[in-house]
Amino acid sequence: MAMSPAVTSTRLPSLTGLRFVAAFGVFLCHVAVFVVAQTGEWRQLMILGLLGPVGVSLFFVLSGFVLTLSVRGTDTARGFWRRRIVKIYPSHLVVWVLLMVLAHGIGMPRPSVGAVTAPTLPGDVANAFLVQGLVPLPGIGLAGNGVAWSLTCELVFYLLFPWLLPRVKRIPERRLLVAAGITVAAAWSVPLLLTAVNGTLFGQGPPGGQISEQQLMFVYLFPLSRLPEFVLGMILARMHTGGRPVRVRAVASAALLCVTLLVGAATLPTPFLMAATTVVPVALLIRATAALDVHARRSLLRTPGMVFLGDISYAFYLVHATLIAAVLYYIGGGWGPAPVAAVSFAAALGVAWLLYTHVEQPCMRRFAAGRPRP
């Protein structure tokens, strides 16, 4: 059965460049987390830890936006699912095998990526099949290649997309803003529910602060908790193709995102910083970035270098945490954060390029189209 007809697709290279900005934010977050965890130095770096949740939220909203723009009018659900699995799974499996060799064969410490409980073998296996986020238990949710938790969320989004798309397309134009507001409210409801259950609401306890592994799994890792961000991206795509004007430009949206993040960090409990606090500025930034290309405005994000970095951003995201941990373990013992970041970044770019050119692209060319009908 064919999916709903595609909306008119426009090439938006600035969004490709924006993907790397998001990936780089996650990279800086993990440099800060790993350096502080392993050396106990430069705790002021932990402000960079806020960039990781913002980058992941941007990924999720952008995923809904781009998929809604690019879905093929004659596509089937099975064809869509095949392309998305071929896109993400082979590269994930290669990196998972590499990490297992380093961790179990050589004994390199795991990149913790926020986990408190040590990863377990069942968790590693669940991570290999990208189902770990569906089992929110200590030692499983962040096992294996810890950053791959977000791929479990993406797989759930992909599974639901053929069902969600016709429903999002049936929303009347005049009600798109209301629908977007409902998804924002849904994103806020997750930490509100969590803090209500734990008896910690606004004004109680210090802003920011620690978040338990159980809280992290519910508010950050669980796919259904992140689904509102993906649906918001789909609604933004409808606004984009419907010609709804962009009121807040890209620079102003980025500035608003920074201010919102800093104010939220100073005033709100940590669960609200995982997505809710910044979801509106993230949405504004994506709409404004797409408008840069539509209106042919100047954009650093669509320069050839940024588009290339955006193309390899998925591979970069997959490998960066493992390489930061490897640099710290093998050669970064007495180094400060800046040298660790520089060497890790260069290594991650190189390995990401190899993964993109020798795994991701060949698999897409060979398997994404499926077998031709006789």
C-alpha positions as a Markdown table, in Angstrom:
| # | Residue | x | y | z |
|---|---|---|---|---|
| 1 | Met | 0.0 | 0.0 | 0.0 |
| 2 | Ala | 1.4 | 3.3 | -1.0 |
| 3 | Met | 2.1 | 6.0 | 1.5 |
| 4 | Ser | 0.4 | 9.4 | 1.2 |
| 5 | Pro | 1.7 | 11.6 | -1.7 |
| 6 | Ala | 4.8 | 13.5 | -0.9 |
| 7 | Val | 4.9 | 17.1 | -0.3 |
| 8 | Thr | 6.9 | 19.2 | -2.8 |
| 9 | Ser | 10.6 | 18.5 | -2.0 |
| 10 | Thr | 13.2 | 21.3 | -2.1 |
| 11 | Arg | 16.9 | 20.7 | -1.7 |
| 12 | Leu | 17.9 | 22.5 | 1.6 |
| 13 | Pro | 21.7 | 22.1 | 1.9 |
| 14 | Ser | 21.8 | 24.5 | 4.9 |
| 15 | Leu | 19.9 | 21.8 | 6.9 |
| 16 | Thr | 22.6 | 19.4 | 6.0 |
| 17 | Gly | 25.2 | 21.7 | 7.4 |
| 18 | Leu | 23.0 | 22.2 | 10.5 |
| 19 | Arg | 23.2 | 18.5 | 11.1 |
| 20 | Phe | 26.9 | 18.7 | 11.7 |
| 21 | Val | 26.5 | 21.7 | 14.1 |
| 22 | Ala | 24.2 | 19.4 | 16.1 |
| 23 | Ala | 26.7 | 16.6 | 16.0 |
| 24 | Phe | 29.5 | 18.9 | 17.0 |
| 25 | Gly | 27.5 | 20.0 | 20.0 |
| 26 | Val | 27.1 | 16.4 | 21.1 |
| 27 | Phe | 30.9 | 15.9 | 20.6 |
| 28 | Leu | 31.7 | 18.9 | 22.9 |
| 29 | Cys | 29.3 | 17.6 | 25.5 |
| 30 | His | 31.0 | 14.2 | 25.6 |
| 31 | Val | 34.5 | 15.7 | 25.6 |
| 32 | Ala | 33.5 | 17.6 | 28.7 |
| 33 | Val | 31.8 | 14.6 | 30.4 |
| 34 | Phe | 34.7 | 12.2 | 29.7 |
| 35 | Val | 37.4 | 14.6 | 30.7 |
| 36 | Val | 35.8 | 15.6 | 34.0 |
| 37 | Ala | 34.9 | 11.9 | 34.7 |
| 38 | Gln | 38.4 | 10.6 | 34.0 |
| 39 | Thr | 40.6 | 13.4 | 35.3 |
| 40 | Gly | 38.4 | 15.4 | 37.7 |
| 41 | Glu | 39.7 | 18.6 | 36.2 |
| 42 | Trp | 38.1 | 21.6 | 34.6 |
| 43 | Arg | 34.6 | 21.1 | 36.0 |
| 44 | Gln | 33.7 | 24.4 | 34.5 |
| 45 | Leu | 33.6 | 22.4 | 31.2 |
| 46 | Met | 30.4 | 20.8 | 32.4 |
| 47 | Ile | 28.4 | 23.8 | 30.9 |
| 48 | Leu | 29.2 | 22.2 | 27.6 |
| 49 | Gly | 27.3 | 19.1 | 28.8 |
| 50 | Leu | 24.1 | 21.0 | 28.0 |
| 51 | Leu | 25.0 | 21.0 | 24.3 |
| 52 | Gly | 24.5 | 17.3 | 23.9 |
| 53 | Pro | 20.8 | 17.3 | 24.7 |
| 54 | Val | 20.3 | 20.3 | 22.5 |
| 55 | Gly | 22.0 | 18.5 | 19.6 |
| 56 | Val | 20.0 | 15.3 | 20.0 |
| 57 | Ser | 16.7 | 17.3 | 20.2 |
| 58 | Leu | 17.7 | 19.1 | 17.0 |
| 59 | Phe | 18.4 | 15.7 | 15.3 |
| 60 | Phe | 14.9 | 14.4 | 16.3 |
| 61 | Val | 13.0 | 17.5 | 15.1 |
| 62 | Leu | 15.1 | 17.7 | 12.0 |
| 63 | Ser | 14.5 | 14.1 | 11.2 |
| 64 | Gly | 10.7 | 14.6 | 11.2 |
| 65 | Phe | 11.1 | 17.7 | 9.1 |
| 66 | Val | 13.4 | 16.2 | 6.4 |
| 67 | Leu | 11.5 | 12.9 | 6.1 |
| 68 | Thr | 8.2 | 14.7 | 5.6 |
| 69 | Leu | 9.7 | 16.8 | 2.8 |
| 70 | Ser | 11.5 | 13.9 | 1.1 |
| 71 | Val | 9.1 | 10.9 | 1.3 |
| 72 | Arg | 8.3 | 9.7 | -2.2 |
| 73 | Gly | 4.8 | 9.9 | -3.4 |
| 74 | Thr | 4.6 | 6.4 | -4.8 |
| 75 | Asp | 6.6 | 4.9 | -1.8 |
| 76 | Thr | 5.4 | 2.0 | 0.3 |
| 77 | Ala | 5.9 | 1.6 | 4.0 |
| 78 | Arg | 8.2 | -1.3 | 3.3 |
| 79 | Gly | 10.3 | 0.6 | 0.9 |
| 80 | Phe | 10.6 | 3.5 | 3.3 |
| 81 | Trp | 11.6 | 1.2 | 6.2 |
| 82 | Arg | 14.2 | -0.5 | 4.1 |
| 83 | Arg | 15.9 | 2.7 | 3.1 |
| 84 | Arg | 16.0 | 4.0 | 6.6 |
| 85 | Ile | 17.4 | 0.7 | 8.1 |
| 86 | Val | 20.0 | 0.4 | 5.3 |
| 87 | Lys | 21.0 | 4.0 | 6.1 |
| 88 | Ile | 21.6 | 3.5 | 9.8 |
| 89 | Tyr | 22.2 | -0.1 | 10.6 |
| 90 | Pro | 25.3 | -1.2 | 8.7 |
| 91 | Ser | 27.4 | 1.7 | 10.1 |
| 92 | His | 26.1 | 1.1 | 13.6 |
| 93 | Leu | 27.0 | -2.6 | 13.4 |
| 94 | Val | 30.6 | -1.8 | 12.2 |
| 95 | Val | 31.1 | 0.7 | 15.1 |
| 96 | Trp | 29.6 | -1.7 | 17.6 |
| 97 | Val | 32.0 | -4.5 | 16.6 |
| 98 | Leu | 34.9 | -2.0 | 16.8 |
| 99 | Leu | 33.9 | -1.0 | 20.3 |
| 100 | Met | 33.4 | -4.6 | 21.5 |
| 101 | Val | 36.9 | -5.4 | 20.3 |
| 102 | Leu | 38.4 | -2.4 | 22.1 |
| 103 | Ala | 36.4 | -3.0 | 25.3 |
| 104 | His | 36.5 | -6.8 | 25.6 |
| 105 | Gly | 39.5 | -7.7 | 23.5 |
| 106 | Ile | 41.9 | -4.9 | 24.6 |
| 107 | Gly | 40.3 | -3.8 | 27.8 |
| 108 | Met | 39.8 | -0.1 | 27.0 |
| 109 | Pro | 37.3 | 1.5 | 29.4 |
| 110 | Arg | 33.8 | 2.2 | 27.9 |
| 111 | Pro | 32.7 | 5.7 | 27.1 |
| 112 | Ser | 30.0 | 6.0 | 29.8 |
| 113 | Val | 27.8 | 8.6 | 28.0 |
| 114 | Gly | 26.0 | 9.4 | 31.2 |
| 115 | Ala | 25.6 | 5.8 | 32.5 |
| 116 | Val | 26.0 | 5.1 | 36.2 |
| 117 | Thr | 25.5 | 1.3 | 36.1 |
| 118 | Ala | 28.2 | -0.6 | 34.3 |
| 119 | Pro | 27.1 | -2.0 | 30.9 |
| 120 | Thr | 26.1 | -5.6 | 30.9 |
| 121 | Leu | 26.4 | -8.3 | 28.2 |
| 122 | Pro | 22.7 | -8.4 | 27.6 |
| 123 | Gly | 22.8 | -4.7 | 27.2 |
| 124 | Asp | 25.6 | -5.0 | 24.7 |
| 125 | Val | 23.6 | -7.5 | 22.7 |
| 126 | Ala | 20.4 | -5.3 | 22.9 |
| 127 | Asn | 22.5 | -2.4 | 21.6 |
| 128 | Ala | 23.7 | -4.5 | 18.7 |
| 129 | Phe | 20.0 | -4.9 | 17.6 |
| 130 | Leu | 19.1 | -1.3 | 18.6 |
| 131 | Val | 16.4 | -2.4 | 21.1 |
| 132 | Gln | 18.2 | -1.2 | 24.3 |
| 133 | Gly | 16.0 | 1.9 | 24.6 |
| 134 | Leu | 12.9 | -0.3 | 24.8 |
| 135 | Val | 14.3 | -2.0 | 27.9 |
| 136 | Pro | 14.8 | 0.9 | 30.4 |
| 137 | Leu | 16.9 | -0.9 | 32.9 |
| 138 | Pro | 20.3 | -0.1 | 34.4 |
| 139 | Gly | 23.1 | -1.6 | 32.5 |
| 140 | Ile | 21.1 | -1.9 | 29.3 |
| 141 | Gly | 19.9 | 1.5 | 28.1 |
| 142 | Leu | 23.4 | 2.9 | 27.6 |
| 143 | Ala | 25.3 | -0.3 | 26.9 |
| 144 | Gly | 27.2 | -1.1 | 23.8 |
| 145 | Asn | 27.9 | 2.1 | 21.8 |
| 146 | Gly | 26.1 | 4.3 | 24.3 |
| 147 | Val | 25.3 | 7.1 | 21.8 |
| 148 | Ala | 23.3 | 4.6 | 19.7 |
| 149 | Trp | 20.4 | 4.9 | 22.2 |
| 150 | Ser | 19.1 | 7.7 | 19.9 |
| 151 | Leu | 19.0 | 5.2 | 17.0 |
| 152 | Thr | 16.4 | 3.1 | 18.9 |
| 153 | Cys | 14.3 | 6.3 | 19.1 |
| 154 | Glu | 14.7 | 6.9 | 15.3 |
| 155 | Leu | 13.7 | 3.3 | 14.6 |
| 156 | Val | 10.5 | 3.8 | 16.5 |
| 157 | Phe | 9.9 | 7.0 | 14.7 |
| 158 | Tyr | 10.5 | 5.3 | 11.3 |
| 159 | Leu | 8.1 | 2.5 | 12.3 |
| 160 | Leu | 5.4 | 5.0 | 13.1 |
| 161 | Phe | 6.0 | 7.4 | 10.2 |
| 162 | Pro | 3.8 | 5.8 | 7.6 |
| 163 | Trp | 0.9 | 5.9 | 10.1 |
| 164 | Leu | 1.7 | 9.5 | 11.3 |
| 165 | Leu | 2.3 | 11.1 | 7.8 |
| 166 | Pro | -1.3 | 11.0 | 6.5 |
| 167 | Arg | -2.6 | 12.2 | 9.9 |
| 168 | Val | -0.2 | 15.2 | 9.9 |
| 169 | Lys | -1.1 | 16.0 | 6.3 |
| 170 | Arg | -4.8 | 16.1 | 7.3 |
| 171 | Ile | -4.2 | 18.9 | 9.8 |
| 172 | Pro | -5.8 | 22.1 | 8.3 |
| 173 | Glu | -3.3 | 24.9 | 7.5 |
| 174 | Arg | -5.0 | 27.2 | 9.9 |
| 175 | Arg | -4.5 | 24.8 | 12.8 |
| 176 | Leu | -0.8 | 23.9 | 12.2 |
| 177 | Leu | 0.4 | 26.4 | 14.8 |
| 178 | Val | -2.0 | 24.9 | 17.4 |
| 179 | Ala | -0.8 | 21.4 | 16.5 |
| 180 | Ala | 2.8 | 22.5 | 16.9 |
| 181 | Gly | 1.9 | 23.9 | 20.3 |
| 182 | Ile | 0.3 | 20.6 | 21.4 |
| 183 | Thr | 3.6 | 18.8 | 20.5 |
| 184 | Val | 5.6 | 21.3 | 22.6 |
| 185 | Ala | 3.2 | 20.8 | 25.5 |
| 186 | Ala | 3.7 | 17.0 | 25.1 |
| 187 | Ala | 7.4 | 17.5 | 25.3 |
| 188 | Trp | 7.0 | 19.5 | 28.5 |
| 189 | Ser | 4.6 | 17.0 | 30.0 |
| 190 | Val | 7.4 | 14.3 | 30.2 |
| 191 | Pro | 9.6 | 16.1 | 32.7 |
| 192 | Leu | 6.6 | 17.6 | 34.5 |
| 193 | Leu | 5.3 | 14.1 | 35.1 |
| 194 | Leu | 8.7 | 12.9 | 36.2 |
| 195 | Thr | 9.2 | 15.8 | 38.6 |
| 196 | Ala | 5.7 | 15.4 | 40.0 |
| 197 | Val | 6.1 | 11.7 | 40.6 |
| 198 | Asn | 9.5 | 12.4 | 42.3 |
| 199 | Gly | 8.0 | 15.3 | 44.4 |
| 200 | Thr | 10.4 | 17.9 | 42.9 |
| 201 | Leu | 8.6 | 20.7 | 41.1 |
| 202 | Phe | 9.6 | 24.2 | 40.2 |
| 203 | Gly | 11.3 | 26.0 | 43.0 |
| 204 | Gln | 12.2 | 22.9 | 44.9 |
| 205 | Gly | 15.8 | 21.7 | 44.9 |
| 206 | Pro | 18.7 | 23.4 | 43.1 |
| 207 | Pro | 18.5 | 24.3 | 39.4 |
| 208 | Gly | 20.2 | 21.8 | 37.1 |
| 209 | Gly | 21.8 | 19.3 | 39.5 |
| 210 | Gln | 22.1 | 15.6 | 39.1 |
| 211 | Ile | 19.7 | 13.4 | 37.3 |
| 212 | Ser | 19.5 | 9.7 | 38.2 |
| 213 | Glu | 20.0 | 7.0 | 35.6 |
| 214 | Gln | 16.3 | 5.9 | 36.0 |
| 215 | Gln | 15.2 | 9.5 | 35.4 |
| 216 | Leu | 17.5 | 9.8 | 32.4 |
| 217 | Met | 16.1 | 6.7 | 30.9 |
| 218 | Phe | 12.5 | 7.9 | 31.2 |
| 219 | Val | 12.9 | 11.5 | 30.2 |
| 220 | Tyr | 15.8 | 11.3 | 27.7 |
| 221 | Leu | 16.2 | 7.7 | 26.3 |
| 222 | Phe | 12.7 | 6.3 | 26.1 |
| 223 | Pro | 11.5 | 6.6 | 22.4 |
| 224 | Leu | 7.9 | 7.6 | 23.2 |
| 225 | Ser | 9.2 | 10.4 | 25.4 |
| 226 | Arg | 11.0 | 11.8 | 22.4 |
| 227 | Leu | 8.2 | 11.2 | 19.8 |
| 228 | Pro | 6.7 | 14.7 | 20.2 |
| 229 | Glu | 9.9 | 16.3 | 18.9 |
| 230 | Phe | 9.7 | 14.1 | 15.8 |
| 231 | Val | 6.1 | 15.0 | 15.2 |
| 232 | Leu | 6.9 | 18.6 | 15.7 |
| 233 | Gly | 9.4 | 18.4 | 12.9 |
| 234 | Met | 6.7 | 16.9 | 10.6 |
| 235 | Ile | 4.4 | 19.8 | 11.4 |
| 236 | Leu | 7.2 | 22.3 | 10.7 |
| 237 | Ala | 7.6 | 20.7 | 7.3 |
| 238 | Arg | 3.9 | 21.3 | 6.6 |
| 239 | Met | 4.4 | 24.9 | 7.6 |
| 240 | His | 7.4 | 25.1 | 5.3 |
| 241 | Thr | 5.7 | 23.7 | 2.2 |
| 242 | Gly | 2.6 | 25.8 | 2.9 |
| 243 | Gly | 4.5 | 29.0 | 2.7 |
| 244 | Arg | 3.9 | 30.1 | 6.3 |
| 245 | Pro | 6.3 | 33.1 | 6.8 |
| 246 | Val | 9.3 | 32.8 | 9.1 |
| 247 | Arg | 9.1 | 35.4 | 11.8 |
| 248 | Val | 12.4 | 34.7 | 13.6 |
| 249 | Arg | 15.5 | 34.6 | 11.4 |
| 250 | Ala | 18.4 | 32.1 | 11.8 |
| 251 | Val | 20.7 | 34.3 | 13.9 |
| 252 | Ala | 18.0 | 35.4 | 16.2 |
| 253 | Ser | 16.8 | 31.8 | 16.6 |
| 254 | Ala | 20.3 | 30.7 | 17.5 |
| 255 | Ala | 20.7 | 33.5 | 20.0 |
| 256 | Leu | 17.3 | 32.6 | 21.5 |
| 257 | Leu | 18.4 | 29.0 | 21.8 |
| 258 | Cys | 21.6 | 30.0 | 23.7 |
| 259 | Val | 19.7 | 32.3 | 26.0 |
| 260 | Thr | 17.0 | 29.8 | 26.7 |
| 261 | Leu | 19.5 | 27.1 | 27.5 |
| 262 | Leu | 21.5 | 29.3 | 29.9 |
| 263 | Val | 18.4 | 30.6 | 31.7 |
| 264 | Gly | 16.9 | 27.1 | 31.9 |
| 265 | Ala | 20.2 | 25.8 | 33.3 |
| 266 | Ala | 20.1 | 28.4 | 36.0 |
| 267 | Thr | 16.4 | 28.1 | 36.9 |
| 268 | Leu | 15.0 | 24.6 | 36.1 |
| 269 | Pro | 15.7 | 21.0 | 37.3 |
| 270 | Thr | 17.8 | 18.9 | 35.0 |
| 271 | Pro | 15.0 | 16.8 | 33.5 |
| 272 | Phe | 13.6 | 20.0 | 31.8 |
| 273 | Leu | 17.0 | 20.6 | 30.1 |
| 274 | Met | 16.9 | 17.3 | 28.2 |
| 275 | Ala | 14.5 | 18.7 | 25.6 |
| 276 | Ala | 11.6 | 20.7 | 26.9 |
| 277 | Thr | 13.4 | 23.9 | 27.6 |
| 278 | Thr | 14.9 | 24.3 | 24.2 |
| 279 | Val | 12.3 | 22.6 | 21.9 |
| 280 | Val | 10.7 | 25.9 | 20.8 |
| 281 | Pro | 14.1 | 27.6 | 19.9 |
| 282 | Val | 15.2 | 24.4 | 18.1 |
| 283 | Ala | 12.0 | 24.5 | 16.0 |
| 284 | Leu | 12.5 | 28.1 | 15.2 |
| 285 | Leu | 16.1 | 27.5 | 14.1 |
| 286 | Ile | 15.1 | 24.7 | 11.8 |
| 287 | Arg | 12.4 | 26.7 | 10.1 |
| 288 | Ala | 14.7 | 29.7 | 9.8 |
| 289 | Thr | 17.6 | 27.6 | 8.4 |
| 290 | Ala | 15.3 | 26.1 | 5.8 |
| 291 | Ala | 14.2 | 29.6 | 4.8 |
| 292 | Leu | 17.8 | 30.6 | 4.1 |
| 293 | Asp | 17.9 | 28.3 | 1.1 |
| 294 | Val | 14.3 | 29.0 | -0.1 |
| 295 | His | 15.0 | 32.7 | -0.2 |
| 296 | Ala | 18.6 | 32.4 | -1.4 |
| 297 | Arg | 20.0 | 34.2 | 1.6 |
| 298 | Arg | 23.7 | 34.0 | 2.5 |
| 299 | Ser | 24.4 | 30.9 | 4.6 |
| 300 | Leu | 27.6 | 29.5 | 6.0 |
| 301 | Leu | 25.8 | 26.2 | 6.5 |
| 302 | Arg | 25.5 | 25.5 | 2.8 |
| 303 | Thr | 29.1 | 26.0 | 1.9 |
| 304 | Pro | 30.7 | 22.9 | 0.4 |
| 305 | Gly | 32.7 | 22.2 | 3.5 |
| 306 | Met | 29.7 | 22.4 | 5.8 |
| 307 | Val | 27.6 | 20.3 | 3.5 |
| 308 | Phe | 30.3 | 17.6 | 3.4 |
| 309 | Leu | 30.5 | 17.7 | 7.2 |
| 310 | Gly | 26.8 | 17.3 | 7.3 |
| 311 | Asp | 26.9 | 14.3 | 5.0 |
| 312 | Ile | 29.3 | 12.5 | 7.3 |
| 313 | Ser | 27.6 | 13.7 | 10.5 |
| 314 | Tyr | 25.8 | 10.4 | 11.1 |
| 315 | Ala | 29.1 | 8.5 | 10.9 |
| 316 | Phe | 30.8 | 11.2 | 13.0 |
| 317 | Tyr | 28.1 | 10.8 | 15.7 |
| 318 | Leu | 28.5 | 7.1 | 15.8 |
| 319 | Val | 32.3 | 7.1 | 16.3 |
| 320 | His | 33.0 | 10.2 | 18.3 |
| 321 | Ala | 32.4 | 8.9 | 21.8 |
| 322 | Thr | 34.5 | 5.8 | 21.3 |
| 323 | Leu | 37.4 | 7.8 | 19.9 |
| 324 | Ile | 37.3 | 10.3 | 22.7 |
| 325 | Ala | 37.5 | 7.4 | 25.2 |
| 326 | Ala | 40.4 | 5.9 | 23.2 |
| 327 | Val | 42.4 | 9.1 | 23.1 |
| 328 | Leu | 41.9 | 9.6 | 26.9 |
| 329 | Tyr | 42.9 | 6.0 | 27.5 |
| 330 | Tyr | 45.9 | 5.6 | 25.2 |
| 331 | Ile | 47.5 | 9.0 | 24.8 |
| 332 | Gly | 45.6 | 11.6 | 26.8 |
| 333 | Gly | 46.7 | 10.9 | 30.4 |
| 334 | Gly | 48.3 | 14.2 | 31.2 |
| 335 | Trp | 46.6 | 16.3 | 28.5 |
| 336 | Gly | 44.2 | 19.1 | 29.1 |
| 337 | Pro | 40.7 | 19.3 | 27.5 |
| 338 | Ala | 41.8 | 21.3 | 24.4 |
| 339 | Pro | 44.4 | 18.8 | 23.1 |
| 340 | Val | 42.0 | 15.9 | 23.9 |
| 341 | Ala | 39.3 | 17.6 | 22.0 |
| 342 | Ala | 41.5 | 18.5 | 19.0 |
| 343 | Val | 43.0 | 15.0 | 18.6 |
| 344 | Ser | 39.6 | 13.3 | 19.2 |
| 345 | Phe | 37.9 | 15.6 | 16.7 |
| 346 | Ala | 40.5 | 14.9 | 14.0 |
| 347 | Ala | 40.4 | 11.2 | 14.6 |
| 348 | Ala | 36.6 | 11.2 | 14.5 |
| 349 | Leu | 36.4 | 13.1 | 11.3 |
| 350 | Gly | 38.9 | 10.7 | 9.6 |
| 351 | Val | 37.1 | 7.5 | 10.8 |
| 352 | Ala | 33.7 | 9.1 | 10.0 |
| 353 | Trp | 34.8 | 9.7 | 6.4 |
| 354 | Leu | 36.0 | 6.1 | 6.0 |
| 355 | Leu | 32.7 | 4.8 | 7.5 |
| 356 | Tyr | 30.7 | 7.1 | 5.2 |
| 357 | Thr | 32.6 | 6.3 | 2.0 |
| 358 | His | 33.2 | 2.5 | 2.6 |
| 359 | Val | 30.1 | 1.5 | 4.5 |
| 360 | Glu | 27.2 | 3.9 | 4.5 |
| 361 | Gln | 27.3 | 5.0 | 0.8 |
| 362 | Pro | 28.0 | 1.5 | -0.7 |
| 363 | Cys | 25.2 | 0.0 | 1.4 |
| 364 | Met | 22.8 | 2.7 | 0.3 |
| 365 | Arg | 23.7 | 2.2 | -3.4 |
| 366 | Arg | 23.5 | -1.6 | -3.1 |
| 367 | Phe | 20.5 | -2.2 | -0.9 |
| 368 | Ala | 18.3 | 0.9 | -0.5 |
| 369 | Ala | 16.4 | 0.4 | -3.7 |
| 370 | Gly | 15.5 | -3.2 | -3.1 |
| 371 | Arg | 15.2 | -5.8 | -5.8 |
| 372 | Pro | 13.7 | -4.7 | -9.1 |
| 373 | Arg | 10.4 | -6.3 | -9.9 |
| 374 | Pro | 10.5 | -8.9 | -12.7 |
